[in-house]
Amino acid sequence: EVTMPIITWIEEYSTGNELIDSQHKKWIEILNQSHDQMMSFGKKDHQQIGRDILSNIIDYTRFHFDCEEKWMQEAGYKEIGHHSQLHKDFIARIERIEGDFQAGNPMLNSELIKLIENWLVHHILNEDTKINGRE
């Protein structure tokens, strides 16, 4: 069975920073793998998959945001305060969803994937690409 990746890297996602771009590619890969897992398991594993997806995403997201914030500092990016706040808000949101999962009120995995996908694409295109002075 062939599953289509839900996000494919396109040149528009490039920030001009190779490290950050490679992390964004890795993030997209994690998201695509999560989506594949979700599509290929029965309902009984649904919550476990949701939890796995969340912990993978949370770990990688924290790591990536740290790198990105260092880059913004080095680049003297003026919007760093606003950008860092977006990062904090996203992590808080994902942690809330994780709390709900643990409390037995899981979000649908498909919704979870959609939320992360939308955030990722929107954030890369609208925010990350500005850091190098590329509007």
PDB file of C-alpha atoms in Angstrom:
ATOM      1  CA  GLU A   1       0.000   0.000   0.000  1.00  0.00           C
ATOM      2  CA  VAL A   2       1.436   3.353  -1.008  1.00  0.00           C
ATOM      3  CA  THR A   3       0.864   6.331   1.224  1.00  0.00           C
ATOM      4  CA  MET A   4       1.411   9.796  -0.110  1.00  0.00           C
ATOM      5  CA  PRO A   5       3.441  12.182   1.993  1.00  0.00           C
ATOM      6  CA  ILE A   6       1.175  14.878   3.338  1.00  0.00           C
ATOM      7  CA  ILE A   7       3.858  17.529   3.021  1.00  0.00           C
ATOM      8  CA  THR A   8       6.478  17.551   0.324  1.00  0.00           C
ATOM      9  CA  TRP A   9       9.440  19.885   0.632  1.00  0.00           C
ATOM     10  CA  ILE A  10       9.307  22.713  -1.897  1.00  0.00           C
ATOM     11  CA  GLU A  11      11.863  25.432  -2.555  1.00  0.00           C
ATOM     12  CA  GLU A  12       9.519  28.091  -1.121  1.00  0.00           C
ATOM     13  CA  TYR A  13      10.128  26.562   2.320  1.00  0.00           C
ATOM     14  CA  SER A  14      13.821  27.358   2.139  1.00  0.00           C
ATOM     15  CA  THR A  15      15.038  29.881   4.706  1.00  0.00           C
ATOM     16  CA  GLY A  16      18.504  30.173   3.184  1.00  0.00           C
ATOM     17  CA  ASN A  17      19.964  28.532   6.310  1.00  0.00           C
ATOM     18  CA  GLU A  18      21.057  24.972   5.536  1.00  0.00           C
ATOM     19  CA  LEU A  19      20.865  23.751   9.117  1.00  0.00           C
ATOM     20  CA  ILE A  20      17.358  25.125   9.651  1.00  0.00           C
ATOM     21  CA  ASP A  21      16.201  23.832   6.266  1.00  0.00           C
ATOM     22  CA  SER A  22      17.537  20.365   7.032  1.00  0.00           C
ATOM     23  CA  GLN A  23      15.660  20.420  10.359  1.00  0.00           C
ATOM     24  CA  HIS A  24      12.476  21.515   8.628  1.00  0.00           C
ATOM     25  CA  LYS A  25      12.918  18.618   6.193  1.00  0.00           C
ATOM     26  CA  LYS A  26      13.387  16.260   9.148  1.00  0.00           C
ATOM     27  CA  TRP A  27      10.281  17.694  10.807  1.00  0.00           C
ATOM     28  CA  ILE A  28       8.267  17.119   7.633  1.00  0.00           C
ATOM     29  CA  GLU A  29       9.626  13.566   7.524  1.00  0.00           C
ATOM     30  CA  ILE A  30       8.496  12.936  11.122  1.00  0.00           C
ATOM     31  CA  LEU A  31       5.059  14.295  10.269  1.00  0.00           C
ATOM     32  CA  ASN A  32       4.801  12.162   7.123  1.00  0.00           C
ATOM     33  CA  GLN A  33       5.915   9.039   9.028  1.00  0.00           C
ATOM     34  CA  SER A  34       3.374   9.766  11.744  1.00  0.00           C
ATOM     35  CA  HIS A  35       0.697  10.063   9.106  1.00  0.00           C
ATOM     36  CA  ASP A  36       1.759   6.737   7.551  1.00  0.00           C
ATOM     37  CA  GLN A  37       1.666   5.030  10.952  1.00  0.00           C
ATOM     38  CA  MET A  38      -1.758   6.418  11.575  1.00  0.00           C
ATOM     39  CA  MET A  39      -3.071   5.190   8.246  1.00  0.00           C
ATOM     40  CA  SER A  40      -1.749   1.667   8.658  1.00  0.00           C
ATOM     41  CA  PHE A  41      -2.954   0.768  12.154  1.00  0.00           C
ATOM     42  CA  GLY A  42      -6.275  -0.439  13.477  1.00  0.00           C
ATOM     43  CA  LYS A  43      -8.394   1.588  15.880  1.00  0.00           C
ATOM     44  CA  LYS A  44      -7.110  -0.239  18.943  1.00  0.00           C
ATOM     45  CA  ASP A  45      -3.674   1.283  18.587  1.00  0.00           C
ATOM     46  CA  HIS A  46      -5.086   4.719  17.929  1.00  0.00           C
ATOM     47  CA  GLN A  47      -4.271   6.288  21.298  1.00  0.00           C
ATOM     48  CA  GLN A  48      -0.814   4.778  21.489  1.00  0.00           C
ATOM     49  CA  ILE A  49       0.022   6.118  18.039  1.00  0.00           C
ATOM     50  CA  GLY A  50      -1.307   9.524  19.007  1.00  0.00           C
ATOM     51  CA  ARG A  51       0.932   9.511  22.067  1.00  0.00           C
ATOM     52  CA  ASP A  52       3.961   8.396  20.043  1.00  0.00           C
ATOM     53  CA  ILE A  53       3.332  11.065  17.432  1.00  0.00           C
ATOM     54  CA  LEU A  54       3.069  13.700  20.147  1.00  0.00           C
ATOM     55  CA  SER A  55       6.209  12.712  21.996  1.00  0.00           C
ATOM     56  CA  ASN A  56       8.241  12.547  18.760  1.00  0.00           C
ATOM     57  CA  ILE A  57       6.912  15.896  17.643  1.00  0.00           C
ATOM     58  CA  ILE A  58       7.381  17.581  21.031  1.00  0.00           C
ATOM     59  CA  ASP A  59      10.980  16.394  21.372  1.00  0.00           C
ATOM     60  CA  TYR A  60      11.948  17.415  17.879  1.00  0.00           C
ATOM     61  CA  THR A  61      10.054  20.703  18.067  1.00  0.00           C
ATOM     62  CA  ARG A  62      11.883  21.781  21.248  1.00  0.00           C
ATOM     63  CA  PHE A  63      15.235  20.893  19.734  1.00  0.00           C
ATOM     64  CA  HIS A  64      14.446  22.702  16.493  1.00  0.00           C
ATOM     65  CA  PHE A  65      13.076  25.840  18.143  1.00  0.00           C
ATOM     66  CA  ASP A  66      16.243  26.126  20.256  1.00  0.00           C
ATOM     67  CA  CYS A  67      18.399  25.990  17.125  1.00  0.00           C
ATOM     68  CA  GLU A  68      16.195  28.454  15.318  1.00  0.00           C
ATOM     69  CA  GLU A  69      16.227  30.932  18.198  1.00  0.00           C
ATOM     70  CA  LYS A  70      20.040  30.792  18.346  1.00  0.00           C
ATOM     71  CA  TRP A  71      20.117  31.522  14.628  1.00  0.00           C
ATOM     72  CA  MET A  72      17.748  34.477  15.062  1.00  0.00           C
ATOM     73  CA  GLN A  73      20.006  35.902  17.774  1.00  0.00           C
ATOM     74  CA  GLU A  74      23.104  35.469  15.632  1.00  0.00           C
ATOM     75  CA  ALA A  75      21.338  37.027  12.654  1.00  0.00           C
ATOM     76  CA  GLY A  76      20.228  39.989  14.806  1.00  0.00           C
ATOM     77  CA  TYR A  77      16.640  39.320  13.751  1.00  0.00           C
ATOM     78  CA  LYS A  78      14.458  42.165  15.036  1.00  0.00           C
ATOM     79  CA  GLU A  79      11.262  40.135  15.339  1.00  0.00           C
ATOM     80  CA  ILE A  80      12.860  37.532  17.604  1.00  0.00           C
ATOM     81  CA  GLY A  81      10.534  38.339  20.527  1.00  0.00           C
ATOM     82  CA  HIS A  82       7.415  37.806  18.455  1.00  0.00           C
ATOM     83  CA  HIS A  83       8.828  34.710  16.768  1.00  0.00           C
ATOM     84  CA  SER A  84       9.912  33.114  20.075  1.00  0.00           C
ATOM     85  CA  GLN A  85       6.426  33.743  21.449  1.00  0.00           C
ATOM     86  CA  LEU A  86       4.918  31.857  18.491  1.00  0.00           C
ATOM     87  CA  HIS A  87       7.225  28.953  19.353  1.00  0.00           C
ATOM     88  CA  LYS A  88       6.173  29.038  23.029  1.00  0.00           C
ATOM     89  CA  ASP A  89       2.490  29.166  22.089  1.00  0.00           C
ATOM     90  CA  PHE A  90       2.830  26.188  19.770  1.00  0.00           C
ATOM     91  CA  ILE A  91       4.634  24.081  22.370  1.00  0.00           C
ATOM     92  CA  ALA A  92       2.027  25.022  24.995  1.00  0.00           C
ATOM     93  CA  ARG A  93      -0.711  23.958  22.599  1.00  0.00           C
ATOM     94  CA  ILE A  94       0.926  20.621  21.867  1.00  0.00           C
ATOM     95  CA  GLU A  95       1.523  20.026  25.588  1.00  0.00           C
ATOM     96  CA  ARG A  96      -2.160  20.722  26.293  1.00  0.00           C
ATOM     97  CA  ILE A  97      -3.102  18.130  23.673  1.00  0.00           C
ATOM     98  CA  GLU A  98      -0.650  15.708  25.306  1.00  0.00           C
ATOM     99  CA  GLY A  99      -2.287  16.367  28.684  1.00  0.00           C
ATOM    100  CA  ASP A 100      -5.681  15.612  27.150  1.00  0.00           C
ATOM    101  CA  PHE A 101      -4.336  12.339  25.746  1.00  0.00           C
ATOM    102  CA  GLN A 102      -3.058  11.322  29.170  1.00  0.00           C
ATOM    103  CA  ALA A 103      -6.387  12.281  30.734  1.00  0.00           C
ATOM    104  CA  GLY A 104      -8.103   9.955  28.271  1.00  0.00           C
ATOM    105  CA  ASN A 105      -9.538  12.676  26.020  1.00  0.00           C
ATOM    106  CA  PRO A 106      -7.404  12.203  22.951  1.00  0.00           C
ATOM    107  CA  MET A 107      -7.745  14.422  19.947  1.00  0.00           C
ATOM    108  CA  LEU A 108      -8.333  12.531  16.720  1.00  0.00           C
ATOM    109  CA  ASN A 109      -4.954  11.631  15.269  1.00  0.00           C
ATOM    110  CA  SER A 110      -6.031  13.014  11.919  1.00  0.00           C
ATOM    111  CA  GLU A 111      -6.816  16.351  13.581  1.00  0.00           C
ATOM    112  CA  LEU A 112      -3.517  16.287  15.407  1.00  0.00           C
ATOM    113  CA  ILE A 113      -1.623  15.730  12.165  1.00  0.00           C
ATOM    114  CA  LYS A 114      -3.631  18.450  10.433  1.00  0.00           C
ATOM    115  CA  LEU A 115      -2.930  20.930  13.221  1.00  0.00           C
ATOM    116  CA  ILE A 116       0.803  20.277  13.100  1.00  0.00           C
ATOM    117  CA  GLU A 117       0.871  20.294   9.313  1.00  0.00           C
ATOM    118  CA  ASN A 118      -0.958  23.647   9.129  1.00  0.00           C
ATOM    119  CA  TRP A 119       1.246  25.190  11.752  1.00  0.00           C
ATOM    120  CA  LEU A 120       4.431  23.909  10.160  1.00  0.00           C
ATOM    121  CA  VAL A 121       3.667  25.117   6.655  1.00  0.00           C
ATOM    122  CA  HIS A 122       2.202  28.424   7.803  1.00  0.00           C
ATOM    123  CA  HIS A 123       5.059  29.101  10.207  1.00  0.00           C
ATOM    124  CA  ILE A 124       7.848  28.224   7.775  1.00  0.00           C
ATOM    125  CA  LEU A 125       6.333  30.226   4.925  1.00  0.00           C
ATOM    126  CA  ASN A 126       5.202  33.255   6.913  1.00  0.00           C
ATOM    127  CA  GLU A 127       7.776  33.501   9.680  1.00  0.00           C
ATOM    128  CA  ASP A 128      10.947  31.486   9.191  1.00  0.00           C
ATOM    129  CA  THR A 129      11.602  32.737   5.687  1.00  0.00           C
ATOM    130  CA  LYS A 130      11.751  36.327   7.029  1.00  0.00           C
ATOM    131  CA  ILE A 131      14.726  35.689   9.294  1.00  0.00           C
ATOM    132  CA  ASN A 132      17.305  36.039   6.553  1.00  0.00           C
ATOM    133  CA  GLY A 133      15.720  39.262   5.422  1.00  0.00           C
ATOM    134  CA  ARG A 134      13.777  37.461   2.686  1.00  0.00           C
ATOM    135  CA  GLU A 135      10.277  38.883   2.606  1.00  0.00           C
TER     136      GLU A 135
END
